[in-house]
Amino acid sequence: MTVLLNATERKEKAKKVRCSGYVPGSMYGPGLEKNIEIQIKENEINKFLKSHSIGAKTKIKVNGTEQLCVVKDIQYDAVSNKPIHIEFYASSEDRLVKSKVPIKFKGNESLSNRNLVLNILKDEVELQGKLKDLPEFIEVDVSSLDDGSIITMRDIALPEGVRLLSREDETAASVTVASTLAS
């Protein structure tokens, strides 16, 4: 399900926007006539970012028009870790786009029960497809893996119409026996 974020076009500098409880951002891409500088209420962005990250699809409503976008970049404050700027790539649902999508590994508890550890080397995969076909994340089940198992990018199942751009032989994760420290 695509979330709708309400934005307004911004005229002020980013610092002034942040002081008034908004997060500045920008929208750009082939789905727009021109780049748009926007602002979104901080509490709305925080709620959105609890379950979404870079690569997430969303609709932005600005100037009375809804535009399908992908989150391209999020900048955070180094001290407070609050979002201070967010970029959205606007496109139509049928246009091909490239996006990095998070990989979520499930079944880790099954590995732990067998004294195995999942070593995550890559937590995202680069994909290309129509915006409507790109997933918010890719889920990989690791519950049945054994010691020495390796998951490469080519092993990751993709939705129909979505193409892998990451190197096929790149390792996403591996499984090893948990080490025990002698006391």
XYZ file of C-alpha atoms in Angstrom:
183
model
C 0.000 0.000 0.000
C 1.347 3.399 -1.015
C 1.333 6.085 1.676
C 0.156 9.611 0.850
C 2.268 12.448 2.247
C 0.886 15.981 2.239
C 3.431 18.607 1.254
C 3.410 22.288 0.506
C 5.693 24.133 -1.862
C 8.295 25.985 0.152
C 9.619 29.483 -0.379
C 11.756 29.875 2.788
C 15.260 28.602 3.454
C 15.596 25.098 4.908
C 16.694 26.307 8.362
C 13.573 28.479 8.774
C 11.362 25.603 7.588
C 12.878 23.248 10.202
C 12.343 25.829 12.974
C 8.632 25.934 12.108
C 8.151 22.137 12.525
C 8.606 20.995 8.929
C 11.192 18.901 7.101
C 12.401 20.449 3.839
C 12.648 18.327 0.754
C 12.700 18.303 -2.996
C 10.876 16.494 -5.767
C 12.451 15.968 -9.172
C 12.261 13.626 -12.122
C 10.512 12.999 -15.424
C 7.078 12.979 -13.793
C 7.352 16.730 -13.130
C 7.541 19.778 -15.372
C 10.088 21.341 -13.008
C 11.827 20.502 -9.737
C 9.764 21.468 -6.679
C 11.137 22.456 -3.275
C 8.687 21.162 -0.651
C 8.095 20.959 3.080
C 6.300 18.225 5.026
C 5.219 18.322 8.672
C 7.933 16.776 10.837
C 5.544 14.441 12.683
C 4.169 13.145 9.355
C 7.688 12.421 8.029
C 8.728 10.761 11.320
C 5.677 8.483 11.199
C 6.449 7.624 7.553
C 10.130 6.895 8.260
C 9.303 4.410 11.058
C 8.336 1.860 8.417
C 9.879 3.249 5.198
C 13.353 4.185 4.012
C 15.269 4.949 0.827
C 13.638 3.138 -2.090
C 10.125 3.277 -0.607
C 7.272 4.264 -2.880
C 4.933 7.012 -1.773
C 2.509 9.537 -3.174
C 3.156 13.201 -2.496
C 0.241 15.606 -2.653
C 1.490 19.097 -3.474
C -0.399 21.994 -5.071
C -3.545 19.806 -5.200
C -1.879 17.126 -7.338
C -0.778 13.640 -6.265
C 2.529 12.410 -7.666
C 3.946 8.882 -7.344
C 7.519 9.066 -6.033
C 10.403 6.979 -4.725
C 12.410 8.146 -1.710
C 15.867 8.773 -3.192
C 17.773 10.250 -0.247
C 17.272 11.119 3.418
C 19.685 13.327 5.314
C 19.758 13.100 9.113
C 21.147 15.470 11.736
C 24.400 14.030 13.096
C 23.494 14.749 16.733
C 19.712 14.339 17.035
C 19.308 11.801 14.185
C 16.207 13.720 13.033
C 15.536 13.921 9.302
C 16.704 17.301 7.985
C 16.092 16.850 4.240
C 14.388 14.280 2.030
C 14.514 13.838 -1.740
C 11.764 12.259 -3.845
C 12.120 11.021 -7.432
C 8.854 11.570 -9.299
C 7.846 9.280 -12.128
C 4.787 7.744 -13.717
C 3.779 4.212 -12.704
C 4.653 2.822 -16.150
C 8.106 4.396 -16.498
C 11.254 2.329 -15.869
C 13.183 3.477 -12.806
C 16.269 2.301 -10.948
C 16.012 1.990 -7.187
C 17.846 0.489 -4.234
C 15.482 -1.657 -2.195
C 16.142 -2.973 1.340
C 16.588 -6.719 1.866
C 14.791 -8.110 4.922
C 16.027 -11.464 6.148
C 13.464 -13.626 7.965
C 13.906 -16.878 9.852
C 16.962 -15.786 11.830
C 15.537 -17.350 15.011
C 15.639 -20.772 13.342
C 19.360 -20.278 12.701
C 19.971 -19.177 16.296
C 18.214 -22.309 17.600
C 20.742 -24.376 15.611
C 23.744 -22.331 16.866
C 24.143 -20.622 13.464
C 24.681 -16.939 12.709
C 23.558 -14.934 9.682
C 26.314 -12.593 8.448
C 24.676 -9.810 6.439
C 27.059 -8.285 3.896
C 24.527 -6.338 1.824
C 21.223 -5.045 3.173
C 19.937 -3.615 -0.119
C 19.674 -4.617 -3.759
C 19.615 -2.379 -6.828
C 16.671 -3.062 -9.135
C 15.091 -1.693 -12.287
C 11.452 -1.914 -13.223
C 8.258 0.013 -13.643
C 7.539 2.024 -10.533
C 4.271 0.159 -9.984
C 6.148 -3.201 -10.000
C 9.045 -2.278 -7.692
C 8.636 -3.748 -4.200
C 9.139 -1.686 -1.025
C 11.572 -4.386 0.154
C 12.747 -7.886 -0.768
C 12.195 -10.629 1.809
C 14.632 -13.554 1.968
C 13.854 -16.615 4.110
C 17.034 -17.937 5.764
C 15.398 -20.396 8.187
C 16.386 -23.540 6.266
C 20.023 -22.582 5.550
C 22.977 -24.539 6.950
C 26.566 -23.730 7.934
C 28.488 -22.508 4.878
C 25.376 -21.399 2.975
C 25.801 -18.255 0.903
C 23.064 -16.060 -0.544
C 24.107 -14.174 -3.668
C 22.112 -11.484 -5.426
C 21.166 -14.000 -8.151
C 19.501 -16.174 -5.448
C 17.046 -13.429 -4.507
C 13.580 -13.952 -5.979
C 12.296 -10.843 -7.745
C 8.763 -9.906 -8.762
C 7.830 -10.278 -12.415
C 8.929 -7.321 -14.535
C 11.737 -6.361 -12.128
C 15.376 -6.728 -13.192
C 18.438 -7.097 -10.968
C 21.064 -4.347 -11.433
C 23.363 -5.415 -8.582
C 26.144 -7.836 -9.542
C 24.671 -11.365 -9.654
C 27.708 -12.912 -7.944
C 27.751 -10.361 -5.097
C 27.205 -12.013 -1.703
C 24.261 -10.649 0.304
C 24.646 -12.936 3.342
C 26.316 -16.092 4.617
C 25.687 -18.533 7.429
C 28.337 -19.716 9.880
C 28.462 -21.579 13.178
C 28.261 -19.241 16.174
C 31.603 -19.006 17.903
C 31.771 -19.869 21.569
C 34.201 -18.019 23.778
C 36.073 -20.066 26.379
C 35.846 -18.567 29.853
